[in-house]
Coordinates of C-alpha atoms in Angstrom, one line a residue:
M16 CA -86.0 -7.4 -7.5
S17 CA -85.2 -11.2 -7.3
R18 CA -83.4 -10.8 -10.8
A19 CA -81.7 -7.8 -9.7
L20 CA -80.4 -9.4 -6.8
P21 CA -78.0 -11.4 -7.8
K22 CA -76.9 -8.9 -9.9
Y23 CA -75.7 -6.5 -7.1
N24 CA -74.3 -9.0 -5.9
K25 CA -72.6 -10.3 -8.3
R26 CA -71.4 -6.6 -8.9
R27 CA -70.4 -6.7 -5.8
V28 CA -68.3 -10.4 -5.7
A29 CA -66.2 -9.2 -8.7
F30 CA -66.1 -5.3 -7.0
I31 CA -64.4 -7.7 -3.8
G32 CA -63.2 -9.8 -5.4
G33 CA -60.8 -7.1 -8.0
A34 CA -59.7 -5.9 -4.5
A35 CA -58.3 -8.6 -4.1
A36 CA -56.9 -9.1 -6.4
V37 CA -55.2 -5.7 -5.5
A38 CA -54.1 -6.4 -2.5
L39 CA -52.7 -9.7 -3.2
S40 CA -50.0 -7.9 -5.6
G41 CA -49.2 -5.5 -4.1
T42 CA -48.5 -8.3 -1.0
V43 CA -47.0 -10.2 -3.7
I44 CA -44.3 -6.7 -4.9
A45 CA -44.1 -6.1 -1.1
G46 CA -42.2 -9.2 -0.4
F47 CA -40.2 -9.5 -3.6
A48 CA -38.8 -6.1 -1.8
L49 CA -38.5 -6.9 1.3
A50 CA -36.8 -10.9 0.2
G51 CA -34.6 -8.4 -2.0
E52 CA -33.5 -6.0 0.5
T53 CA -32.9 -9.1 2.6
T54 CA -30.9 -11.0 0.1
S55 CA -29.0 -7.9 -0.6
S56 CA -28.2 -6.7 2.6
S57 CA -27.1 -10.6 3.6
K58 CA -24.8 -10.4 0.5
S59 CA -23.7 -7.0 1.8
T60 CA -22.6 -8.1 5.1
G61 CA -21.7 -11.0 4.0
T62 CA -19.3 -9.4 1.0
N63 CA -18.0 -7.3 4.5
A64 CA -17.0 -9.7 6.5
R65 CA -14.7 -11.4 4.0
T66 CA -13.7 -7.3 3.3
L67 CA -13.1 -6.7 7.0
A68 CA -10.3 -10.8 7.5
G69 CA -7.5 -10.0 8.6
P70 CA -4.8 -8.7 5.6
G71 CA -2.3 -11.3 7.4
T72 CA 0.2 -10.2 9.3
I73 CA 4.0 -9.5 9.5
T74 CA 7.4 -11.6 9.2
C75 CA 11.0 -10.8 9.6
P76 CA 14.3 -12.8 10.4
D77 CA 15.3 -12.3 14.3
V78 CA 18.7 -10.9 13.7
T79 CA 19.5 -10.6 18.2
G80 CA 21.1 -14.4 18.0
R81 CA 22.9 -13.5 14.9
L82 CA 24.7 -10.6 16.7
P83 CA 28.6 -11.3 18.0
A84 CA 30.0 -10.1 20.9
I85 CA 28.7 -6.8 21.3
P86 CA 31.0 -4.1 22.8
A87 CA 29.8 -1.9 25.5
S88 CA 30.7 0.9 23.9
A89 CA 27.6 -0.3 20.4
Q90 CA 25.2 -2.0 23.6
A91 CA 22.7 1.9 23.5
E92 CA 23.3 1.2 19.8
V93 CA 22.9 -2.0 18.8
D94 CA 20.0 -1.7 21.3
R95 CA 18.4 1.1 19.9
N96 CA 18.3 0.0 16.6
L97 CA 17.6 -3.9 18.1
A98 CA 14.2 -1.6 18.7
Q99 CA 13.5 0.8 15.7
L100 CA 13.4 -2.7 14.4
Q101 CA 10.9 -4.8 15.5
T102 CA 9.2 -1.0 15.5
Q103 CA 9.4 -0.8 11.8
I104 CA 7.6 -4.3 12.1
D105 CA 4.6 -3.3 14.1
E106 CA 4.6 0.1 12.1
A107 CA 4.3 -2.2 8.5
N108 CA 1.4 -4.2 10.3
Q109 CA -1.4 -1.5 11.0
R110 CA -0.2 0.0 7.5
L111 CA -1.8 -3.8 6.2
V112 CA -4.6 -2.8 7.8
N113 CA -5.0 0.7 7.2
T114 CA -4.6 0.6 3.8
V115 CA -6.9 -2.6 2.9
G116 CA -8.3 -2.4 -0.4
Q117 CA -6.2 0.4 -1.6
G118 CA -3.6 -0.2 -4.9
G119 CA -2.5 -2.5 -7.5
P120 CA -1.9 -6.0 -7.0
N121 CA 1.6 -5.0 -6.1
F122 CA 0.4 -2.7 -3.8
V123 CA 1.7 -4.5 -0.6
Q124 CA 5.3 -5.9 -2.1
N125 CA 5.7 -1.6 -3.6
A126 CA 4.4 0.5 -0.5
I127 CA 5.1 -2.0 2.2
L128 CA 6.6 -4.2 2.6
G129 CA 9.2 -3.5 -0.1
P130 CA 10.1 0.5 2.8
L131 CA 10.3 -2.2 5.2
E132 CA 12.9 -3.8 4.2
D133 CA 15.0 -0.4 2.9
K134 CA 14.4 1.0 6.4
R135 CA 15.9 -2.0 7.3
V136 CA 18.3 -2.2 5.8
A137 CA 20.4 0.9 6.6
A138 CA 19.4 0.3 10.9
L139 CA 21.2 -3.5 10.3
N140 CA 23.8 -1.3 9.3
R141 CA 24.2 1.4 11.2
I142 CA 24.5 -2.0 14.1
E143 CA 27.4 -3.1 11.6
T144 CA 28.1 0.3 12.4
A145 CA 27.9 1.6 15.6
I146 CA 29.8 -2.8 16.2
G147 CA 32.5 -1.4 13.9
R148 CA 34.1 1.1 15.8
A149 CA 35.1 -0.8 19.4
A150 CA 35.6 -4.3 17.6
A151 CA 35.5 -6.2 14.4
K152 CA 33.1 -5.4 12.0
P153 CA 29.8 -7.6 10.9
E154 CA 29.4 -7.7 7.6
G155 CA 25.3 -9.2 6.0
L156 CA 23.6 -9.0 7.8
E157 CA 21.8 -7.5 5.3
A158 CA 20.6 -10.8 4.5
F159 CA 18.1 -10.5 7.5
A160 CA 16.3 -7.1 6.2
P161 CA 13.1 -9.1 3.7
C162 CA 10.0 -9.7 5.5
T163 CA 7.4 -11.3 4.3
L164 CA 3.9 -11.0 3.8
N165 CA 1.2 -14.4 6.2
A166 CA -0.3 -16.0 2.5
D167 CA -3.2 -16.9 4.1
G168 CA -4.2 -13.4 5.6
A169 CA -2.9 -12.3 2.2
G170 CA -4.9 -14.7 0.5
G171 CA -8.2 -14.9 2.6
G172 CA -8.1 -10.8 1.7
A173 CA -7.7 -11.2 -2.2
G174 CA -10.8 -14.1 -1.8
A175 CA -12.4 -11.1 -0.9
G176 CA -12.6 -8.8 -3.1
E177 CA -12.6 -11.2 -5.7
E178 CA -16.0 -12.0 -4.5
A179 CA -17.1 -8.6 -3.4
G180 CA -16.0 -7.5 -7.6
A181 CA -18.5 -10.1 -7.8
G182 CA -20.9 -9.5 -6.1
A183 CA -21.1 -5.5 -7.8
G184 CA -20.6 -6.9 -10.8
A185 CA -23.7 -9.0 -10.4
G186 CA -25.6 -5.4 -9.6
E187 CA -24.2 -2.8 -11.8
D188 CA -25.7 -6.3 -14.3
A189 CA -28.8 -6.3 -13.1
E190 CA -29.2 -1.8 -13.2
A191 CA -28.6 -2.2 -17.0
G192 CA -31.1 -4.8 -17.2
A193 CA -33.3 -2.8 -15.7
G194 CA -32.1 0.5 -17.2
A195 CA -32.8 -1.5 -20.6
E196 CA -36.8 -1.9 -19.4
A197 CA -37.6 1.4 -19.1
G198 CA -36.6 2.8 -22.4
A199 CA -34.3 2.4 -25.0
G200 CA -33.9 6.8 -25.7
E201 CA -33.3 6.5 -21.9
E202 CA -29.6 4.1 -23.1
G203 CA -29.1 5.7 -25.1
G204 CA -28.7 9.7 -23.3
A205 CA -26.5 7.7 -20.6
G206 CA -24.6 5.9 -23.6
A207 CA -23.8 9.4 -25.6
D208 CA -22.8 10.9 -21.4
A209 CA -20.9 8.4 -21.0
G210 CA -18.7 7.8 -24.0
A211 CA -18.7 12.1 -22.7
G212 CA -17.1 10.6 -19.4
E213 CA -15.3 8.9 -20.6
D214 CA -13.6 11.1 -22.7
A215 CA -13.5 13.8 -19.9
G216 CA -11.6 10.9 -18.3
D217 CA -8.7 10.3 -20.4
A218 CA -8.2 14.3 -20.8
A219 CA -8.1 13.3 -17.0
G220 CA -6.0 11.6 -17.2
D221 CA -3.1 11.9 -20.1
A222 CA -3.1 15.8 -17.8
G223 CA -2.5 14.2 -14.8
N224 CA 0.4 11.9 -17.0
A225 CA 2.1 14.9 -18.2
G226 CA 3.4 16.6 -15.7
V227 CA 4.1 13.8 -11.7
G228 CA 7.6 16.1 -11.3
T229 CA 11.0 14.8 -10.5
I230 CA 12.3 13.9 -7.8
T231 CA 16.4 15.7 -6.1
C232 CA 18.6 15.2 -3.4
P233 CA 21.3 16.9 -2.3
D234 CA 24.6 16.3 -4.1
V235 CA 27.4 14.4 -1.4
T236 CA 29.6 14.7 -3.1
G237 CA 32.1 17.2 -2.5
Q238 CA 30.9 17.2 0.7
L239 CA 33.8 14.4 1.2
P240 CA 36.8 14.3 2.8
A241 CA 40.5 13.3 1.1
I242 CA 39.1 9.4 -0.1
P243 CA 42.1 7.3 0.6
A244 CA 43.3 5.2 -2.1
S245 CA 41.5 2.1 -0.4
A246 CA 38.4 2.9 -0.4
Q247 CA 38.1 4.3 -3.1
A248 CA 36.4 1.8 -5.1
E249 CA 33.5 1.6 -2.7
V250 CA 33.1 5.1 -2.2
D251 CA 32.2 4.6 -5.9
R252 CA 29.9 1.8 -5.9
N253 CA 28.2 3.8 -3.3
L254 CA 28.0 7.5 -5.4
A255 CA 27.2 5.1 -8.9
Q256 CA 24.1 3.5 -6.5
L257 CA 23.0 7.0 -5.2
Q258 CA 22.5 8.4 -9.0
T259 CA 20.6 4.4 -9.3
Q260 CA 18.2 5.2 -6.5
I261 CA 17.6 8.7 -8.1
D262 CA 17.3 7.2 -11.1
E263 CA 14.6 4.4 -10.5
A264 CA 12.1 6.5 -7.6
N265 CA 11.5 8.8 -10.2
Q266 CA 10.6 6.0 -12.9
R267 CA 9.0 4.7 -9.9
L268 CA 6.7 7.9 -9.6
V269 CA 6.0 7.9 -13.0
N270 CA 4.6 3.9 -12.9
T271 CA 2.5 4.6 -10.3
V272 CA 0.3 8.3 -11.5
G273 CA -2.9 7.6 -9.4
Q274 CA -2.4 4.6 -6.9
G275 CA -2.8 4.5 -3.8
G276 CA -4.3 7.5 -1.5
P277 CA -2.8 11.4 0.0
N278 CA 1.1 10.3 1.0
F279 CA 1.7 8.0 -1.4
V280 CA 4.0 9.5 -3.0
Q281 CA 5.9 9.9 1.2
N282 CA 5.3 6.7 1.9
A283 CA 5.8 4.1 -0.6
I284 CA 9.0 6.4 -2.7
L285 CA 10.0 9.1 -0.6
G286 CA 10.7 7.9 2.5
P287 CA 12.0 4.4 0.7
L288 CA 14.3 6.4 -1.3
E289 CA 16.1 8.0 2.1
D290 CA 16.4 4.6 3.9
K291 CA 18.5 3.1 1.3
R292 CA 20.5 6.6 1.0
V293 CA 21.5 6.9 4.5
A294 CA 22.4 3.2 3.9
A295 CA 24.8 4.4 1.0
L296 CA 25.7 7.0 3.1
N297 CA 26.9 5.1 6.1
R298 CA 28.6 2.6 3.9
I299 CA 30.4 4.9 2.5
E300 CA 31.7 6.4 6.1
T301 CA 32.9 2.9 6.9
A302 CA 35.0 2.6 3.7
I303 CA 36.5 5.7 4.4
G304 CA 36.1 4.7 8.1
R305 CA 38.6 2.4 7.9
A306 CA 41.6 3.8 6.8
A307 CA 41.5 7.7 7.3
A308 CA 39.5 9.7 9.8
K309 CA 35.4 8.1 9.6
P310 CA 33.2 11.1 7.9
E311 CA 29.6 11.3 9.9
G312 CA 27.1 12.9 9.4
L313 CA 26.7 12.1 5.7
E314 CA 23.4 11.1 6.6
A315 CA 22.1 14.6 6.8
F316 CA 22.2 14.7 3.0
A317 CA 19.9 11.0 2.8
P318 CA 15.9 13.5 3.0
C319 CA 14.7 14.2 -1.3
T320 CA 11.9 16.0 -2.6
L321 CA 9.5 16.0 -5.2
N322 CA 10.1 19.2 -7.1
Q323 CA 5.9 19.1 -9.8

């Protein structure tokens, strides 16, 4: 009995010690898991905070101080277009917020600042035309059309995107490492699947690029009255510009396949094209109106359509 008791005690000690070791291991593993979740959560929260930082603001030149005396008959139309200039800026700033992270590196210029400039050119041309009906027509207001994006906001957004991308890359590396430890056989299968997926993706991309459609616009030449000789050169120049605008829009349609959301083509290509056409058609009206009866309503031929 005296020798059996120590053996029992030894076995009991060994059993208790083993259970304690298992419990300790579980605690350590749980601790690492919780720490990982906390770190991941912290990183995710930090990334989100950085990504949601202000995308900046768009600022445009104030044209009001550059206008001549406005005839009373033109005041309402000038005021309406000045208000529209401000509305355009507000809408562009809102779109800047709504599209954070969309498109490629030139998305803001191509989809927001460029279209905004085109809209401002059209509005400024309408102001010139309104004043010119009753007084000397101001020229060169288009110089106040381009706007800029606050650099601090743009830089912050870019930095956030790079940091978020770095975090995602680190996560992918970690997962790849875990996959390698899980088994070479699974990696081989995953590689085969990935290769098949890439081939399918390439095929889908080729199919997507195969037929992006073409943009067609109404022909305005047959809607013009007799053109005075003094206006012929300017009219011809703007008619040529209308065709150039269509060609550029069709090229942009090809270059931006897959960019933006479902309304990208309308917002970034067709909409800006319409604004450019309105400006050119207004210039044609004004050129003819200097030497003959000014045609009205050519803006009806500005909208264009996408033919799939």
